[in-house]
Amino acid sequence: DANDVAVCLVAAWIHGDTRKVVYPTDSHGQFCGQQGTPNANKAILFYFNILQCPSLRGTHYAILYNNSYWEYYRQFCKPGFDNPRKSVAHVLRDEDCPSMIVPSRPFLQRCFPDFITRNGTLTVANKTDFKDGLGKTRSVIDLRDAANGITSLLDAKEVGMKIFEDYASSWYWILLGLVITMVVSLAFILLLRFTAGVLLWLIIFGVIAVVGYGIWHCYWEFSTLRGKPHSDGDVTISDIGFQTDFRVYLQLSQTWLILMISLSVIEAVIIVILIFLRRRVRIAIALLKEGSRAIGYIMSTLFYPIITFVLLAICIAYWAVIAVFLASSGDAVYKVMSTQDKCMYANLTCDPEKFSQTNVTMVCPGSQCTFAFYGGESLYHHYIFVLQLCNLLVFLWLVNFTIALGQCTLAGAFASYYWALRKPQDIPSCPLFSSFSRAVRYHTGSLAFGSLILAFVQMFRIVLEYLDHKLKGAHNAFARFLICCLKCCFWCLEHFIKFMNRNAYIMMAIYGKSFCTSAKDAFFLLMRNVVRVAVLDKVTDFLLFLGKVLISGSVGVLAFFFFTRKIPVIQEEVPSLNYYWVPLLTVIFGSYLIAHGFFNVYAMCVDTLFLCFCEDLERNDGSPLKPFYMSPQLHRILRREQGSKLYASS
């Protein structure tokens, strides 16, 4: 509830410190480059000996100790060190100054060797080997291995800069492509009232034609293999057993016979379903057309996804901020770092303020108490992981609540359209705003309850994914089988709850009842119309998938021809790009998201009108006292369906 959210927020705010994320930390636990500290002018962390320091301890300076240049070098040693008479061996042992220096460049406020590849050879300052300060000659490969991953990070930074340049030079063309997507999506939805039937029947007959061609091709392959003398046509699949090269099976006539029989069964099932459900398909098409007509009267619903996007962005920002504060709420932990391999105190926790008073430096000369990581042993630190899980649960809850609020708002707006006896005269003014106000004022608790149920199921699925990841290397087959079964069950449960929540929110928007009552009413209403539900769901999925692919694919093809300079008319307008796929993928992905937003509104409209249609059939009989609220087109199809039933019964 709100108290749990507040506790998580306050705990993260009190104990968290984002400086641990923003600034690098040196061996003394001090932040580099932070204003108001002794290191304000020392913004870059330098590693004293990147070859010998696996934990990458560092200081803010970089230089090779050398008596001849002491006046120059001492400014790069540890603060307060000014003893030129100290032997080089003791200086390196105590790490008062770095043992080596190589040309470096900053990356993420840290100094890393300046690797340059020349003629296929990795170099630093045009050299491939160097002295490590301890008398040994080391290869530049050792440096690269010590700075594991840094070369790839630097290359990634260069690629990132090029991508940024591409965005800077093509952003207005990307924006134009997204605007075109919005216009095409809007036009597609509005035109569905005229083209829904044609598109659907084209898809159905297209599937029948494709399966029919598959049957013919399988028969042709079967006949060809059967007619060849001394061929493998008489060899069965059981004769050759399992083969990793599946092309072997294509040389067997039995394979094509099995495929032909399977496709024939599929073809027969499709045709039989169409024969018996043709009237249901007509009702589904009429509802799709009615949904397009409803959106045409309430155009403001197409822009509601913008509100949902803003609210989701706020939820993501909340989760990210709390997660960062929790992750950075540990205290600085110091460990004993020794240059000796057999030091008994190595890697033990220490206190830097009291370290000089211990006998560690006497037992292990050259040992230091240096910063290791952020952590802690308090009760709060033991429960940081639990708080992160609570933060994740709250995030899922808020996201589901935002989506539920949008579904209830849209359902209320489209329900007001359906239950207007004279359309559009009886449609109330500002139906979207009125529905949003009702949802916030009367249904907040119900929406939160339904969202919480879904959030718990999603949280459990995340835990199962984590356990599955941990058990991948285990040899316990039963445990992995159990986890796999649980994942499958909870996947089905999540999708069922999403389906029921969606319809419960529709019933809430229509009648204003509680979540549980609305969910019960929606469930039994759907069960009484289960065939219509199945047909409408698949028909809607067909058209929405077609629309998304058609729109994003068309805009993507247009963007490809544009950015690759294959449109002669505007060839000179194309900006110079490092990678043409950067704006191209952005346009395709953005187009799909925009089309997805528009079609989600359309799907919600069709689902709402369908439940209203089912309710209309049960509450009214078409008489003057109880007239139907459905459109004349739906009424005509319904009368034909009822007439055929009466004729069949007589």
XYZ file of C-alpha atoms in Angstrom, residues 40-456:
417
model
C 37.451 18.984 -6.257
C 40.195 19.673 -8.828
C 41.147 16.014 -9.212
C 38.317 14.635 -11.320
C 40.038 11.633 -12.940
C 40.925 8.405 -11.139
C 44.338 6.916 -11.953
C 45.307 3.319 -11.114
C 48.743 3.075 -9.505
C 49.542 -0.303 -11.044
C 46.816 -1.654 -13.247
C 48.873 -4.835 -13.804
C 48.923 -5.854 -10.131
C 45.716 -4.437 -8.720
C 42.750 -6.695 -9.505
C 40.376 -4.518 -7.515
C 41.526 -1.465 -9.496
C 42.391 0.663 -6.483
C 43.532 4.115 -7.443
C 44.526 7.640 -6.691
C 44.007 10.937 -8.437
C 47.558 11.134 -9.840
C 49.690 9.431 -12.432
C 53.505 9.383 -12.719
C 56.604 7.161 -12.610
C 58.798 7.634 -9.546
C 62.293 8.776 -10.565
C 64.828 10.648 -8.370
C 66.098 12.730 -11.277
C 62.727 14.390 -11.759
C 61.537 14.484 -8.157
C 60.362 18.106 -8.281
C 58.079 17.209 -11.159
C 56.974 13.761 -10.055
C 56.123 14.465 -6.412
C 52.957 16.358 -7.341
C 51.538 13.056 -8.598
C 52.266 11.005 -5.480
C 49.990 10.499 -2.529
C 48.884 13.638 -0.683
C 51.442 14.576 1.949
C 54.250 12.418 0.610
C 57.449 14.477 0.286
C 60.407 12.273 1.109
C 62.920 12.104 -1.758
C 65.381 10.238 0.475
C 63.109 7.232 0.839
C 64.369 4.329 -1.220
C 62.613 3.430 -4.424
C 61.934 -0.092 -3.150
C 60.124 1.237 -0.062
C 58.230 3.845 -2.102
C 56.923 1.137 -4.420
C 56.239 -1.235 -1.527
C 54.207 1.373 0.344
C 52.661 2.579 -2.907
C 53.535 6.176 -2.153
C 53.939 6.785 -5.894
C 52.925 4.766 -8.943
C 55.471 2.259 -10.197
C 54.804 2.977 -13.860
C 53.077 5.344 -16.215
C 51.868 4.931 -19.762
C 50.167 7.448 -22.045
C 46.520 7.413 -21.038
C 43.237 9.050 -21.836
C 40.183 9.573 -19.619
C 37.086 7.424 -19.963
C 34.182 7.582 -17.505
C 36.385 9.770 -15.258
C 39.101 7.104 -15.113
C 42.555 6.949 -16.700
C 43.090 3.994 -19.005
C 46.006 3.211 -21.342
C 45.668 4.925 -24.705
C 45.482 1.837 -26.908
C 45.997 2.472 -30.626
C 46.006 -0.189 -33.328
C 48.597 0.500 -36.040
C 48.801 -1.802 -39.049
C 46.980 -4.481 -37.095
C 49.317 -4.226 -34.072
C 48.114 -2.996 -30.664
C 50.391 -0.258 -29.293
C 50.632 2.350 -26.553
C 52.708 5.415 -27.534
C 53.956 3.493 -30.605
C 55.453 0.801 -28.344
C 54.495 -2.819 -27.855
C 56.496 -3.441 -24.630
C 57.673 -1.398 -21.631
C 59.184 -1.606 -18.140
C 56.714 -2.160 -15.306
C 58.762 -0.278 -12.684
C 59.886 -3.514 -11.042
C 62.570 -4.338 -13.578
C 60.430 -6.564 -15.757
C 59.625 -6.085 -19.437
C 55.889 -6.351 -20.057
C 53.868 -6.559 -23.272
C 51.102 -4.172 -24.207
C 48.875 -7.269 -24.296
C 49.328 -7.492 -20.507
C 47.996 -3.960 -20.216
C 45.035 -4.789 -22.400
C 44.228 -7.873 -20.309
C 44.563 -5.889 -17.083
C 42.194 -3.233 -18.374
C 39.726 -5.970 -19.280
C 36.987 -4.683 -21.527
C 38.299 -1.118 -21.717
C 39.304 -1.352 -25.385
C 35.830 -2.471 -26.352
C 34.354 0.286 -24.192
C 36.447 2.896 -25.948
C 35.397 1.512 -29.311
C 31.794 1.572 -28.116
C 32.234 5.203 -27.122
C 33.456 6.039 -30.634
C 30.517 4.178 -32.187
C 28.199 5.979 -29.781
C 29.502 9.347 -30.912
C 28.874 8.412 -34.555
C 25.347 7.287 -33.709
C 24.760 10.583 -31.913
C 25.978 12.443 -35.013
C 23.549 10.446 -37.162
C 20.667 11.346 -34.882
C 21.714 15.000 -34.884
C 21.702 15.149 -38.696
C 18.580 13.068 -39.343
C 16.238 13.755 -36.409
C 13.821 15.851 -38.460
C 13.518 13.111 -41.101
C 12.911 10.556 -38.342
C 10.231 12.824 -36.903
C 8.650 13.148 -40.349
C 8.538 9.364 -40.686
C 6.799 9.037 -37.317
C 4.268 11.723 -38.259
C 3.539 9.811 -41.483
C 2.989 6.708 -39.340
C 0.471 8.562 -37.159
C -1.481 9.767 -40.201
C -1.469 6.339 -41.864
C -2.520 4.598 -38.608
C -5.387 7.020 -38.126
C -6.518 6.610 -41.739
C -6.265 2.819 -41.494
C -8.528 2.688 -38.420
C -11.081 5.055 -39.918
C -11.158 3.088 -43.172
C -11.710 -0.232 -41.391
C -15.450 0.463 -41.349
C -15.347 0.072 -45.144
C -12.532 -2.480 -45.565
C -12.744 -4.764 -42.478
C -14.833 -7.396 -44.274
C -12.717 -7.356 -47.429
C -9.434 -7.611 -45.481
C -10.702 -10.425 -43.292
C -12.039 -12.549 -46.146
C -8.851 -11.933 -48.136
C -6.835 -13.239 -45.177
C -9.089 -16.279 -44.741
C -9.055 -17.232 -48.418
C -5.345 -16.479 -48.564
C -4.696 -18.990 -45.761
C -6.904 -21.565 -47.525
C -5.003 -20.980 -50.776
C -1.586 -21.271 -49.122
C -2.515 -24.515 -47.337
C -4.016 -25.818 -50.589
C -0.784 -25.093 -52.433
C 1.099 -26.913 -49.684
C -1.089 -29.986 -50.167
C -0.474 -29.950 -53.934
C 3.287 -29.512 -53.491
C 3.472 -32.396 -50.992
C 1.521 -34.631 -53.404
C 3.855 -33.662 -56.254
C 6.983 -34.458 -54.198
C 5.428 -37.738 -53.009
C 4.560 -38.815 -56.564
C 8.006 -37.834 -57.880
C 9.857 -39.855 -55.229
C 7.522 -42.808 -55.686
C 8.101 -42.805 -59.444
C 11.901 -42.828 -59.255
C 13.507 -46.276 -59.640
C 16.101 -47.292 -56.996
C 15.291 -44.222 -54.939
C 14.775 -43.776 -51.209
C 11.036 -43.549 -51.756
C 10.371 -46.922 -50.089
C 12.592 -46.183 -47.090
C 10.628 -45.206 -43.988
C 11.495 -42.695 -41.286
C 11.881 -45.472 -38.717
C 14.489 -47.121 -40.955
C 16.907 -44.175 -40.853
C 16.173 -43.111 -37.259
C 17.064 -39.676 -35.940
C 19.266 -37.519 -38.184
C 20.695 -34.092 -37.361
C 20.563 -33.128 -41.028
C 16.824 -32.730 -41.590
C 17.315 -32.537 -45.355
C 17.648 -36.334 -45.273
C 13.962 -36.657 -44.401
C 12.992 -34.591 -47.459
C 14.308 -37.416 -49.640
C 11.713 -39.822 -48.208
C 8.268 -40.190 -49.770
C 6.836 -41.003 -46.340
C 7.779 -37.524 -45.096
C 5.788 -35.829 -47.857
C 2.873 -38.198 -47.318
C 2.710 -37.246 -43.623
C 2.924 -33.546 -44.464
C 0.206 -33.890 -47.117
C -2.144 -35.651 -44.685
C -1.453 -33.067 -41.957
C -2.126 -30.123 -44.266
C -5.255 -31.808 -45.588
C -6.581 -32.163 -42.049
C -5.790 -28.492 -41.334
C -7.525 -27.439 -44.559
C -10.588 -29.506 -43.723
C -10.773 -28.079 -40.182
C -10.567 -24.496 -41.492
C -13.307 -25.080 -44.055
C -15.598 -26.811 -41.527
C -15.091 -24.015 -38.999
C -15.926 -21.410 -41.639
C -19.067 -23.281 -42.632
C -20.404 -23.525 -39.091
C -19.141 -20.151 -37.817
C -19.783 -17.998 -40.864
C -22.525 -16.051 -39.094
C -20.278 -15.474 -36.070
C -17.621 -14.167 -38.429
C -20.155 -11.732 -39.894
C -20.970 -10.420 -36.411
C -17.263 -10.025 -35.701
C -16.794 -8.039 -38.914
C -19.789 -5.855 -38.052
C -18.314 -5.163 -34.593
C -14.983 -4.239 -36.172
C -16.746 -1.777 -38.450
C -18.732 -0.439 -35.505
C -15.481 0.082 -33.580
C -14.099 2.181 -36.409
C -17.322 4.206 -36.442
C -17.138 4.757 -32.649
C -13.561 6.022 -32.855
C -14.647 8.349 -35.644
C -17.166 9.943 -33.263
C -14.769 10.035 -30.268
C -11.471 10.977 -31.933
C -9.925 12.132 -28.645
C -9.506 8.480 -27.603
C -6.729 8.053 -30.175
C -4.565 10.497 -28.230
C -5.113 8.936 -24.794
C -2.032 6.662 -25.245
C 0.054 9.856 -24.845
C -1.278 10.206 -21.282
C -0.505 6.548 -20.627
C 3.022 7.024 -21.989
C 3.648 10.005 -19.679
C 2.361 8.128 -16.627
C 4.474 5.077 -17.487
C 7.546 7.329 -17.864
C 6.890 8.673 -14.349
C 6.611 5.107 -13.003
C 9.880 4.099 -14.641
C 11.613 7.218 -13.316
C 10.342 6.502 -9.783
C 11.577 2.911 -9.917
C 14.985 3.895 -11.343
C 15.600 6.621 -8.735
C 14.673 4.368 -5.810
C 16.745 1.496 -7.233
C 19.818 3.751 -7.583
C 19.431 5.137 -4.061
C 19.059 1.629 -2.618
C 22.030 0.334 -4.609
C 24.185 3.227 -3.371
C 23.130 3.037 0.279
C 26.071 0.932 1.455
C 28.890 2.217 3.649
C 32.505 2.272 2.531
C 34.182 -1.053 3.350
C 38.000 -1.108 3.684
C 40.217 -4.178 3.255
C 43.851 -4.926 4.011
C 45.818 -4.925 0.751
C 49.250 -6.490 0.956
C 52.082 -6.806 -1.531
C 53.030 -10.121 0.081
C 51.338 -13.273 -1.135
C 51.226 -14.980 2.288
C 50.060 -12.126 4.477
C 47.660 -13.502 7.118
C 45.710 -10.207 7.235
C 45.152 -9.900 3.485
C 41.577 -9.059 2.468
C 40.412 -8.671 6.071
C 38.173 -5.729 6.966
C 40.021 -2.785 8.531
C 39.481 0.737 9.863
C 41.660 3.316 8.048
C 41.642 5.675 11.059
C 42.963 3.001 13.458
C 45.047 1.015 10.994
C 48.324 2.726 11.959
C 47.818 1.613 15.558
C 47.691 -2.087 14.656
C 50.560 -4.497 14.084
C 49.488 -5.359 10.530
C 52.232 -3.273 8.912
C 54.813 -4.932 11.152
C 53.695 -8.466 10.247
C 53.064 -7.595 6.589
C 55.309 -4.664 5.568
C 53.814 -2.469 2.903
C 50.230 -3.400 3.756
C 47.591 -0.695 3.479
C 43.986 -0.245 4.536
C 42.310 0.732 1.284
C 38.771 1.160 0.038
C 37.301 -2.031 -1.451
C 33.552 -1.601 -2.067
C 30.305 -0.272 -0.645
C 28.420 -2.521 1.730
C 27.629 -2.917 5.418
C 26.782 -5.331 8.210
C 23.800 -3.539 9.764
C 20.231 -4.870 9.742
C 19.317 -2.353 7.056
C 22.110 -3.494 4.747
C 21.047 -7.122 5.150
C 17.588 -6.212 3.855
C 18.622 -4.053 0.873
C 17.877 -6.931 -1.502
C 14.404 -7.319 0.045
C 13.817 -3.583 -0.387
C 14.857 -3.861 -4.030
C 12.270 -6.623 -4.485
C 9.635 -4.438 -2.808
C 10.607 -1.592 -5.121
C 10.202 -3.892 -8.123
C 6.788 -5.052 -6.876
C 5.657 -1.442 -6.436
C 6.914 -0.666 -9.945
C 4.902 -3.537 -11.441
C 1.868 -2.436 -9.435
C 2.081 1.156 -10.657
C 2.604 0.101 -14.280
C -0.398 -2.236 -14.183
C -2.480 0.449 -12.464
C -1.605 2.954 -15.196
C -2.614 0.483 -17.909
C -5.804 -0.405 -16.009
C -6.725 3.270 -15.666
C -6.382 3.676 -19.433
C -8.478 0.587 -20.148
C -11.268 1.677 -17.786
C -11.238 5.219 -19.209
C -11.463 4.059 -22.827
C -14.110 1.457 -21.963
C -16.279 4.125 -20.335
C -15.987 6.400 -23.361
C -16.884 3.665 -25.874
C -19.681 2.326 -23.656
C -21.260 5.795 -23.679
C -21.252 5.559 -27.489
C -22.899 2.128 -27.591
C -25.644 2.909 -25.074
C -26.663 6.081 -26.937
C -29.969 5.131 -28.549
C -29.637 7.750 -31.290
C -26.079 7.943 -32.566
C -24.409 10.414 -32.521
C -27.084 12.758 -31.094
C -27.293 11.005 -27.686
C -23.525 10.639 -27.182
C -22.612 12.798 -24.144
C -20.227 15.689 -24.581
C -16.569 15.071 -23.674
C -17.073 11.322 -23.146
C -13.357 10.621 -22.648
C -12.872 13.280 -19.954
C -16.080 12.208 -18.190
C -14.969 8.573 -18.213
C -11.523 9.485 -16.875
C -13.098 11.499 -14.056
C -15.387 8.605 -13.088
C -12.502 6.136 -13.133
C -10.331 8.298 -10.869
C -13.172 9.268 -8.515
C -15.034 5.981 -8.102
C -12.865 3.109 -9.315
C -9.328 3.838 -8.030
C -9.527 1.120 -5.343
C -10.884 -1.498 -7.753
C -8.218 -0.692 -10.345
C -5.505 -0.869 -7.681
C -6.797 -4.243 -6.437
C -6.870 -5.799 -9.909
C -3.420 -4.372 -10.669
C -1.995 -5.754 -7.411
C -3.172 -9.295 -8.209
C -1.458 -9.112 -11.597
C 1.690 -7.583 -10.062
C 2.026 -10.493 -7.600
